[in-house]
CSV table of C-alpha atoms in Angstrom, one decimal:
chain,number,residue,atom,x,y,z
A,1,UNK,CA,-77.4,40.6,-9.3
A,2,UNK,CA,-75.0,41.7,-11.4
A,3,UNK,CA,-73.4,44.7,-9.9
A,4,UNK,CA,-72.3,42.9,-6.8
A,5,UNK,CA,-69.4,40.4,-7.2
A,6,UNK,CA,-69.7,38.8,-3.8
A,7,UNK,CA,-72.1,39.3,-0.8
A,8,UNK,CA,-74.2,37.3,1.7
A,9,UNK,CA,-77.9,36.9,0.7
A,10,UNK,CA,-79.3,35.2,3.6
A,11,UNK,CA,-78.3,33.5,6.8
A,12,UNK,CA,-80.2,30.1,8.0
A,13,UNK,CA,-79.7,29.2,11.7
A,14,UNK,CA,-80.6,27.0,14.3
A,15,UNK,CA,-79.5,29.8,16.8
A,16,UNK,CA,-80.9,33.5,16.7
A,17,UNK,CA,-78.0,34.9,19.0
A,18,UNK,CA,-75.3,34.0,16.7
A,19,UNK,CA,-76.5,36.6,13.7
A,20,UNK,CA,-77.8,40.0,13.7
A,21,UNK,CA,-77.4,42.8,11.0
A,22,UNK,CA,-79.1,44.0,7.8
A,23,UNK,CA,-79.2,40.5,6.2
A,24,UNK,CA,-82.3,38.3,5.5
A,25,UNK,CA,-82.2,35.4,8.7
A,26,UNK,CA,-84.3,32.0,8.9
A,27,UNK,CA,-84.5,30.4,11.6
A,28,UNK,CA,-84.9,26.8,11.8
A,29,UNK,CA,-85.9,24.3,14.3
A,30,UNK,CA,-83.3,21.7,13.9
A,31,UNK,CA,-80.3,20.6,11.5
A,32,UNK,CA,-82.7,19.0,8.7
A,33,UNK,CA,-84.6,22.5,8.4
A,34,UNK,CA,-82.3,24.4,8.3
A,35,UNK,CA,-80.5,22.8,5.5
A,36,UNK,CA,-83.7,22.2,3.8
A,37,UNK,CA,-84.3,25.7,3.7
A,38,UNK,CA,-80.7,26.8,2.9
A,39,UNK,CA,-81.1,24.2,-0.1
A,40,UNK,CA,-84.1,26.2,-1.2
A,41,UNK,CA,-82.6,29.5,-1.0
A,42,UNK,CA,-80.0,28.7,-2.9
A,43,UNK,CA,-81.2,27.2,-5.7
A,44,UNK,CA,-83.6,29.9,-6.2
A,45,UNK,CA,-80.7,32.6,-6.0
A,46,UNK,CA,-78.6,30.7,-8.3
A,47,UNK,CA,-75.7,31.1,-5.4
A,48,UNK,CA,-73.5,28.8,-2.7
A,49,UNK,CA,-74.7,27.7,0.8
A,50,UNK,CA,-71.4,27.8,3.0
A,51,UNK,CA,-70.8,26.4,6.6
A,52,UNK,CA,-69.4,28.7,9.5
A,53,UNK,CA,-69.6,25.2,11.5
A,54,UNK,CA,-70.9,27.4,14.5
A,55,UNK,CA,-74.6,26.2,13.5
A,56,UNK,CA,-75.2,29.5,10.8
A,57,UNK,CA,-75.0,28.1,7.2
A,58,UNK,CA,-75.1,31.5,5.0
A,59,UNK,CA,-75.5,31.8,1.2
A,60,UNK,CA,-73.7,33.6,-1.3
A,61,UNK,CA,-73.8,34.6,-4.7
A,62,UNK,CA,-70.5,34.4,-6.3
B,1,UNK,CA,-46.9,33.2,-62.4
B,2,UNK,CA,-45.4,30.0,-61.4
B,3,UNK,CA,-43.6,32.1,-58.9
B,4,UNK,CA,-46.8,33.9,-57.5
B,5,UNK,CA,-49.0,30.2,-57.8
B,6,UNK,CA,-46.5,28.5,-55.5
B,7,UNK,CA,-46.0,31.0,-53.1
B,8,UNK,CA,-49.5,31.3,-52.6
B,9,UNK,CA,-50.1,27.7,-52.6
B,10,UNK,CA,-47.4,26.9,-49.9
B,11,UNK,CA,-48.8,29.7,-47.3
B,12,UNK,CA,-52.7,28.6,-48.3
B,13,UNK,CA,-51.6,24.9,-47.5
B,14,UNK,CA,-49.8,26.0,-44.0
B,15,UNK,CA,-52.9,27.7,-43.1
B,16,UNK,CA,-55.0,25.1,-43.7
B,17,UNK,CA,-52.8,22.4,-41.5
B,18,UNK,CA,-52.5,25.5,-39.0
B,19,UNK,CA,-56.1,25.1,-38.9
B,20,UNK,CA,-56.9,22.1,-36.3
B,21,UNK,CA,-59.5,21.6,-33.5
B,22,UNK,CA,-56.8,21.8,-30.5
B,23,UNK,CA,-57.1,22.2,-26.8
B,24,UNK,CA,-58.3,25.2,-27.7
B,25,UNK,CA,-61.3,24.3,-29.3
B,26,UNK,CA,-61.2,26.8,-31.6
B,27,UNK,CA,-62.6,27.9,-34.1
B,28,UNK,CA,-65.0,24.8,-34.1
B,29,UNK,CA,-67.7,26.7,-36.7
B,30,UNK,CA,-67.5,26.1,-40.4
B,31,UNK,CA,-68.1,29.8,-41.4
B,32,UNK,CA,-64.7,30.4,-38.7
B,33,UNK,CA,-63.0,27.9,-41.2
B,34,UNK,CA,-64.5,29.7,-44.2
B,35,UNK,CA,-63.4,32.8,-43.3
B,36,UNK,CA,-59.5,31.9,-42.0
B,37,UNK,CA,-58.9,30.0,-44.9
B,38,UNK,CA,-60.1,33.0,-47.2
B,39,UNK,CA,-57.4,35.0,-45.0
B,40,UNK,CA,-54.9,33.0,-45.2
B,41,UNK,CA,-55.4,32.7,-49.0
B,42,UNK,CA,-55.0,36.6,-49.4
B,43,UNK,CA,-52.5,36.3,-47.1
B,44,UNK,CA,-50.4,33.9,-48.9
B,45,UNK,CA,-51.2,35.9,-52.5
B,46,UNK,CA,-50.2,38.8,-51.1
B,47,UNK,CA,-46.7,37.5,-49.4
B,48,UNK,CA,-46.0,35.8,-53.0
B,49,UNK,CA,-46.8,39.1,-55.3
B,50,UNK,CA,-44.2,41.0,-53.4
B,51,UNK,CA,-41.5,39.2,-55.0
B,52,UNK,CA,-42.1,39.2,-58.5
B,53,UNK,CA,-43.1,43.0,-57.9
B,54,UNK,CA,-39.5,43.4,-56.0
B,55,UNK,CA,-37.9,41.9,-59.0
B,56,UNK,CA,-39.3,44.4,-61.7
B,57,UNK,CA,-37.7,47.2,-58.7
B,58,UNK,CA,-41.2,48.0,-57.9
B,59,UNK,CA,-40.3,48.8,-54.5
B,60,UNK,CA,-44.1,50.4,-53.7
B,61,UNK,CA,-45.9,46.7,-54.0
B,62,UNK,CA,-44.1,47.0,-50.3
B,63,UNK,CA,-46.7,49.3,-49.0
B,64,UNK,CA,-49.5,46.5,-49.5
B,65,UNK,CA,-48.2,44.6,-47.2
B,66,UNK,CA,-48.6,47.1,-45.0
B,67,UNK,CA,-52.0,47.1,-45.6
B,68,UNK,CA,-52.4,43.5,-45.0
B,69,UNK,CA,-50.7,43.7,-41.5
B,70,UNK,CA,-53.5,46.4,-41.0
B,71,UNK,CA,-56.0,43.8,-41.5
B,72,UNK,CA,-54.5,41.5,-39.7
B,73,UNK,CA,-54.9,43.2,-36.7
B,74,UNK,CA,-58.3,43.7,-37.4
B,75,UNK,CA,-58.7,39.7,-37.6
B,76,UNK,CA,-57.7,40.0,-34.0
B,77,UNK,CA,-60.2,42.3,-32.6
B,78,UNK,CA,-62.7,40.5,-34.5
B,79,UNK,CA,-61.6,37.2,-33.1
B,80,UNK,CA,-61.4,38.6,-29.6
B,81,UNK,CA,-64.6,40.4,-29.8
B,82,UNK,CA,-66.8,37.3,-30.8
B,83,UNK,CA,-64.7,35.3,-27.9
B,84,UNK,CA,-65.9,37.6,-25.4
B,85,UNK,CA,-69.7,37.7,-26.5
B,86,UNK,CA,-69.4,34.1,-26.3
B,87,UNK,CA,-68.0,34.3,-23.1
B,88,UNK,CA,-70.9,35.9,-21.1
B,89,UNK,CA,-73.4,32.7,-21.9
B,90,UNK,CA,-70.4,29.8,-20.9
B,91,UNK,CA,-70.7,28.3,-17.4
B,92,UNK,CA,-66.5,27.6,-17.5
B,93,UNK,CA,-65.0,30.6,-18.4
B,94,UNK,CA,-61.9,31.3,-21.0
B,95,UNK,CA,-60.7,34.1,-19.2
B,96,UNK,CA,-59.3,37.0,-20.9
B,97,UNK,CA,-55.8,36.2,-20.7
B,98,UNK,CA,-57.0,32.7,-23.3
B,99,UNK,CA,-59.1,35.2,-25.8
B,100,UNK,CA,-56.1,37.4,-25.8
B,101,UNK,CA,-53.8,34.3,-26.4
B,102,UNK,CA,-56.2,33.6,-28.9
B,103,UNK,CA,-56.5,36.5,-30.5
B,104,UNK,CA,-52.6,36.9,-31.2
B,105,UNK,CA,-52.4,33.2,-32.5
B,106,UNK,CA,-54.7,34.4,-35.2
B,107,UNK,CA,-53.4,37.3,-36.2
B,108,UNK,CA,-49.6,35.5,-35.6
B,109,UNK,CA,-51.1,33.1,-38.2
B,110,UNK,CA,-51.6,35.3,-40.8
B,111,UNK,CA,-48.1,36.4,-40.6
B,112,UNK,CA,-46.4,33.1,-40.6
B,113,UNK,CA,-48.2,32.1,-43.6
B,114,UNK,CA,-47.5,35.5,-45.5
B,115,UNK,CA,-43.8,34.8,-44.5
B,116,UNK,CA,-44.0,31.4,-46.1
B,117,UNK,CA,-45.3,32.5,-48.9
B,118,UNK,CA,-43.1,34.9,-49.4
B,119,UNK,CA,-39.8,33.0,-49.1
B,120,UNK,CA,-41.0,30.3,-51.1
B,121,UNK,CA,-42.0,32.4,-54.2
B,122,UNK,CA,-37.6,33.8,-53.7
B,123,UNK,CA,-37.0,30.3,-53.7
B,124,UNK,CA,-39.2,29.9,-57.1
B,125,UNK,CA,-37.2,32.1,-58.5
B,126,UNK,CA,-33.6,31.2,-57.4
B,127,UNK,CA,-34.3,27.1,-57.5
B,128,UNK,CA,-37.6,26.7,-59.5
B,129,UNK,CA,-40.5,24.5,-58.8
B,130,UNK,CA,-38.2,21.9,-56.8
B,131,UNK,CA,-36.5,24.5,-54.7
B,132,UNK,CA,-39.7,26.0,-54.1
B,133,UNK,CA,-41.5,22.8,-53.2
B,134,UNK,CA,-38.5,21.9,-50.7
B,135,UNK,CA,-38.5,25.4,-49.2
B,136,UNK,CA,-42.1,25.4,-49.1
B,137,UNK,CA,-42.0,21.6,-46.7
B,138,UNK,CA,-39.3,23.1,-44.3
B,139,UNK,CA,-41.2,26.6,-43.7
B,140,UNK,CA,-44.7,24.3,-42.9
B,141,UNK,CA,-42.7,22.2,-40.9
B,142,UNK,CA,-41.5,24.7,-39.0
B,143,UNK,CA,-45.2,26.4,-38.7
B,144,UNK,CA,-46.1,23.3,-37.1
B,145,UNK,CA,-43.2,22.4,-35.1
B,146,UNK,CA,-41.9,25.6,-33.2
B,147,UNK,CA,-45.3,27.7,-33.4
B,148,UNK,CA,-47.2,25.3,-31.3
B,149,UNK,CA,-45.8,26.9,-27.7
B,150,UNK,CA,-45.5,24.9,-24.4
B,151,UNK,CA,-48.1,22.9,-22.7
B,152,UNK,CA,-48.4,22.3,-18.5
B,153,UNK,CA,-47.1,19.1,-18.9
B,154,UNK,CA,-43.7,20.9,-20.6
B,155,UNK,CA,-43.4,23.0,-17.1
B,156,UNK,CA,-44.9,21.5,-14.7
B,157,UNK,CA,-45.9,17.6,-12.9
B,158,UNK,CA,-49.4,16.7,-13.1
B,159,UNK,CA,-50.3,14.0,-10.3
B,160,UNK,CA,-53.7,12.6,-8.4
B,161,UNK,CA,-54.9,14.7,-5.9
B,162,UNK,CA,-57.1,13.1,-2.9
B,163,UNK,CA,-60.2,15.3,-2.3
B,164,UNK,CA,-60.7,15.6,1.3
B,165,UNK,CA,-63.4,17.5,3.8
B,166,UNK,CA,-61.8,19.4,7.1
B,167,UNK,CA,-64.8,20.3,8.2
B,168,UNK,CA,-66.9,21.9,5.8
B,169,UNK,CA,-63.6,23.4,3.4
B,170,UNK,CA,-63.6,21.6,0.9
B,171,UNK,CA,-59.6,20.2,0.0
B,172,UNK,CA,-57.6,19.1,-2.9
B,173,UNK,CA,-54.6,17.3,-0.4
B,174,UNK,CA,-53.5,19.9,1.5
B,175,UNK,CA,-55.0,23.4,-0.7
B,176,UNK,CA,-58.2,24.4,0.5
B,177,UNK,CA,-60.7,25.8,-1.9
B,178,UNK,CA,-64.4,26.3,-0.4
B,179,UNK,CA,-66.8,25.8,2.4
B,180,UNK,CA,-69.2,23.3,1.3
B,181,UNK,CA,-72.5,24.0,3.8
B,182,UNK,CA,-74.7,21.1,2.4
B,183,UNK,CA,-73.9,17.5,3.9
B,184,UNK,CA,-75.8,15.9,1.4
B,185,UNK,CA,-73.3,18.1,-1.5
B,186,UNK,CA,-69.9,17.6,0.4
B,187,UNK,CA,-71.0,13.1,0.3
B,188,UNK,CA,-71.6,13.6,-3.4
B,189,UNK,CA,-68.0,15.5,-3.7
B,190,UNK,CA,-66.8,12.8,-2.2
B,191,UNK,CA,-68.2,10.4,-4.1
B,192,UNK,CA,-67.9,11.8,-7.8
B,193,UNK,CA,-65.2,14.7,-7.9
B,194,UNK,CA,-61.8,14.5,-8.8
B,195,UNK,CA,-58.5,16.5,-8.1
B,196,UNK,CA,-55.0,16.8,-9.1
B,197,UNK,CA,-52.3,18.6,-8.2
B,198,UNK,CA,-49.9,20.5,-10.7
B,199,UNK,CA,-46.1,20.8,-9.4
B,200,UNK,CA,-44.3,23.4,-10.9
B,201,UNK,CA,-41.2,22.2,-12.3
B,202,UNK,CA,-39.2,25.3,-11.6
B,203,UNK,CA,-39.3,28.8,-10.4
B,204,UNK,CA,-40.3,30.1,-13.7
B,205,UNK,CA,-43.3,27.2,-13.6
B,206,UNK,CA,-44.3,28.7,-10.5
B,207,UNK,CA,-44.6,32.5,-11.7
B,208,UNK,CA,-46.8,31.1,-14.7
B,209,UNK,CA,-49.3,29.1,-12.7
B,210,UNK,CA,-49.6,32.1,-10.1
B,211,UNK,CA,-50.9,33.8,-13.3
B,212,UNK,CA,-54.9,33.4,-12.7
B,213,UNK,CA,-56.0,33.8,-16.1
B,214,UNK,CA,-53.6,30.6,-16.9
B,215,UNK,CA,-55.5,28.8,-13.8
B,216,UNK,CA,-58.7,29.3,-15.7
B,217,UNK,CA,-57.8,28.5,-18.8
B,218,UNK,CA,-56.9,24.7,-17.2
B,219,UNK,CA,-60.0,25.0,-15.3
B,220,UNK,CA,-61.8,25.5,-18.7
B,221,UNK,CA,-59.8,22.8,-20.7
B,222,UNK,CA,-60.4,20.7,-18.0
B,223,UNK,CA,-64.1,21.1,-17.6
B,224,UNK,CA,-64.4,21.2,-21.5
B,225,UNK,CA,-62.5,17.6,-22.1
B,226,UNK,CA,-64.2,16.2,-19.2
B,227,UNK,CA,-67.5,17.7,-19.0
B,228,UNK,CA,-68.6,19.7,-15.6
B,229,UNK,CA,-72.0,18.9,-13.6
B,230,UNK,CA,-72.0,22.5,-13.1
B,231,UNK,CA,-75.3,24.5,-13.6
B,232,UNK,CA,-76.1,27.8,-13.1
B,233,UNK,CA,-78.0,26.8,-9.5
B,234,UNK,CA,-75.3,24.9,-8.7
B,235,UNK,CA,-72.3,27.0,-7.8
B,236,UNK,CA,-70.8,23.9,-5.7
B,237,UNK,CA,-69.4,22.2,-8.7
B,238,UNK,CA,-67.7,25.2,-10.6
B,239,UNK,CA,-64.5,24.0,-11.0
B,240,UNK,CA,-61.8,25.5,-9.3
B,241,UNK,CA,-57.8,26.1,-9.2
B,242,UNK,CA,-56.2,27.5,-6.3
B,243,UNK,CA,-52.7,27.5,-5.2
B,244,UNK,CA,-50.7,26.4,-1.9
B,245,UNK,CA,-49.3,29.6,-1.2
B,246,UNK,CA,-45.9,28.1,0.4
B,247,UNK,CA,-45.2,26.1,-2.2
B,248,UNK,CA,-46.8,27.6,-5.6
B,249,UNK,CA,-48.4,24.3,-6.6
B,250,UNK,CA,-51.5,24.3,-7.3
B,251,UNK,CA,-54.7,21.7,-7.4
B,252,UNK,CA,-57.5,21.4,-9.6
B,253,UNK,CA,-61.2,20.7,-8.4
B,254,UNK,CA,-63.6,19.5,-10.9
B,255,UNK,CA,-66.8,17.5,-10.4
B,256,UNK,CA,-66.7,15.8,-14.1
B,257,UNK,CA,-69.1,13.9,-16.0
B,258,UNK,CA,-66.4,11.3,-17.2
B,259,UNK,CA,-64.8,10.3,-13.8
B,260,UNK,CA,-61.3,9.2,-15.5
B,261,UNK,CA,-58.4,10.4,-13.6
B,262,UNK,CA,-55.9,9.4,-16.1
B,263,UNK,CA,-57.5,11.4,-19.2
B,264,UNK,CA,-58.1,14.4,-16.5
B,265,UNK,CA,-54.6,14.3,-16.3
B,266,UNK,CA,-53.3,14.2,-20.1
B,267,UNK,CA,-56.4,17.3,-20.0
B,268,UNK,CA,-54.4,19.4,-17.9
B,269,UNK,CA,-51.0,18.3,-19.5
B,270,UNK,CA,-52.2,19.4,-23.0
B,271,UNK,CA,-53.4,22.3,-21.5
B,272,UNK,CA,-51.7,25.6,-23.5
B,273,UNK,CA,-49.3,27.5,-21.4
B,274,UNK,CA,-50.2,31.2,-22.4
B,275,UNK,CA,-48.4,33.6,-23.5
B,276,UNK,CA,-49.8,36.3,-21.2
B,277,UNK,CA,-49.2,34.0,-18.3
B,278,UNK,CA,-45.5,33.4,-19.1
B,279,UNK,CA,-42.8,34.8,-16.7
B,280,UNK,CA,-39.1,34.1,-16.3
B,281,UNK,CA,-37.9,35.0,-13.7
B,282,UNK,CA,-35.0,33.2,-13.6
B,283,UNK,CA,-33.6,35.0,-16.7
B,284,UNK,CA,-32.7,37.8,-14.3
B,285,UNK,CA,-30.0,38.3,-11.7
B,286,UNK,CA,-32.4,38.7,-8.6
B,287,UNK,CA,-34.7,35.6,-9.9
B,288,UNK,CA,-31.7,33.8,-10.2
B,289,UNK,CA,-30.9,34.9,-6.1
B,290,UNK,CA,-33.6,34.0,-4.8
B,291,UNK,CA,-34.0,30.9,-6.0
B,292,UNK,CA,-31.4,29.7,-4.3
C-alpha cells in the first residue's frame, strides 16, 4: 500500500445506483450490514470508513 | 593546565545540564547520553586548548576548531538520520521539520559549549580560578536561559475545544477535520476524545501554526504526554490539527488515554515552537500592511 498516499478501497452500500466505477462495491441489505461489513473491511486494510451521508460509506487508506 | 581543566570543565558541565528529557523527549537512551556527553567533553577540551595555544602565538591550534565544527555537523546527520529510521515504526509522527529542529539543537549544542569553554579558559587567564568560575556560571546561565526558544503557550492561547458531530465530519468547535462513517466510532468520540483550540496571538502566531510540520509536532507532543488509542487498524483516532482557514486558529483532536483537559492543555503550551516553522511577518513593511 505504500505507493498510493490516498485512494478509495472499497464502497459498502445499501443502494447499487448510487456507485459504479472500477472500485470494489458491497452491497448490503440494511444499515446494520452495511456497517458491519464496512467495519470489517476496514480493519483488515488497516484504513478509514467515511460517510457520504447519501447511504455509501467508502473506505480509505490514508 | 588550570586554564585548559576549567575551561573544559565549564563547557562539559553546560552539556550535561543541556542534557534534559524535555518535550522533546529526546535523547531518552543511555548510549544517546553516552555519546553527547563524550561530545561535549571534546568539545569543551577543544574550545579551552585554543587559548593557551593563542597565548604561546600559535595561531594554527585555530584550524582544529575547524575540524571540530566539521564534526559537529556530522553529529547532525547522525542525529537526524537515526530520527528518521525511528520515524517509519511511530504511529504519531515527528515530522521532518521536528528532526530537523532537532538535529540543529544538537549540533547548536556543541557550539555553545565550545564557546563557553572557551571564554572561560580567557577568563582563567585574565581573573584566575574565581574569575573563571564566575564567567563560567553566567555563560551556563545563559545556555539555559536564552537557548531554550519559545513554546505555543509564548505565541499563542490554548483553550477547551467542544468536539462536535455535523453529520458524519467530525468537529473541533467550528474546524472540521474528518468524516467519521461508523456510528458506533463517532458515540465513542464523543464520549472519550478531547479538543482544544490554539489562538494565535498575533499575525506572526498565525504564519507559524499554518506551518504543518509545527502542527505535527503538537500533534506528536500531544499524543506522546497524553497517550493516543490509535492503532495501526484504527485510523479514526490519529490525532489531528487543522486550521479555520478565516481565522488561522487552529484545533487539536486527540482521542487520549489520560482524558485530562487541563494537562492536554499545559501539553500543547510546552509544546516547542520550531525553528523551521517560525515566520515574521510583521518585521516587514507589507506584513505590517496588511495586518491592519
Amino acid at each position: 500500500m505504500g505507493e498510493r498516499e490516498k485512494g478509495i478501497l472499497a464502497v459498502v452500500t445499501t443502494d447499487k445506483n448510487k456507485v459504479t466505477g472500477a472500485v470494489p462495491i458491497f452491497i448490503a441489505e440494511d444499515e446494520a450490514e452495511k456497517e458491519k461489513v464496512a467495519l470489517f473491511l476496514a480493519k483488515t486494510l488497516d484504513a478509514m470508513v467515511h460517510d457520504l451521508e447519501n447511504g455509501c460509506y467508502f473506505i480509505v487508506k490514508h | 593546565m588550570k586554564i585548559i581543566l576549567s575551561g573544559s570543565l565549564a563547557g562539559t558541565l553546560a552539556r550535561l545540564l543541556l542534557i534534559r528529557l524535555d518535550y522533546r523527549q529526546y535523547p531518552g537512551y543511555p548510549h544517546g547520553y553516552i555519546s553527547h556527553l563524550a561530545l561535549g567533553a571534546i568539545a569543551s577540551a577543544l574550545g579551552a586548548v585554543a587559548v593557551p595555544a593563542l597565548l604561546n602565538k600559535d595561531f594554527t591550534a585555530f584550524t582544529f576548531l575547524a575540524l571540530a565544527a566539521q564534526q559537529f555537523r556530522e553529529i547532525r546527520n547522525i542525529e537526524r538520520e537515526t530520527l528518521q529510521n525511528l520515524e517509519e515504526t511511530r504511529l504519531e509522527k515527528r515530522g521532518k521539520d521536528y528532526i530537523e529542529g532537532i538535529a540543529r539543537t544538537f549540533e547548536a549544542r556543541n557550539y555553545l559549549v565550545m564557546i563557553t569553554a572557551f571564554l572561560t579558559s580567557v577568563a582563567a587567564v585574565l581573573g584566575g580560578v574565581i574569575g573563571a568560575a564566575v564567567v563560567a556560571v553566567i555563560l551556563i546561565f545563559f545556555s539555559l536561559t536564552f537557548m531554550t526558544g519559545e513554546t505555543i503557550g509564548d505565541i499563542c492561547e490554548v483553550i477547551p475545544g467542544e468536539i462536535n458531530f455535523k453529520g458524519s465530519l467530525l468537529r473541533v468547535n467550528d474546524i472540521d477535520f474528518m468524516s467519521v462513517g461508523l456510528p458506533e466510532m463517532r458515540e465513542k468520540i464523543k464520549k472519550e476524545a478531547l479538543g482544544v483550540m490554539i489562538k494565535p496571538k498575533d499575525d506572526n502566531a498565525r504564519a507559524t501554526l499554518h506551518d504543518m510540520g509545527q502542527r505535527m509536532a503538537i500533534a506528536h507532543t500531544a499524543a506522546v504526554i497524553m497517550g493516543s488509542k490509535k492503532d495501526v487498524d484504527i485510523p479514526e483516532f490519529t490525532p489531528l490539527v487543522r486550521k479555520n482557514p478565516d481565522t488561522g486558529a487552529v484545533a487539536l483532536y486527540i482521542m487520549p488515554i489520560e482524558k485530562d483537559l487541563e494537562s492536554l492543555i499545559l501539553a500543547v503550551k510546552r509544546t516547542p515552537v520550531l525553528e523551521s516553522a517560525r515566520v515574521r511577518p510583521l518585521k516587514t513593511q507589507a506584513g505590517r500592511m496588511a495586518a491592519d
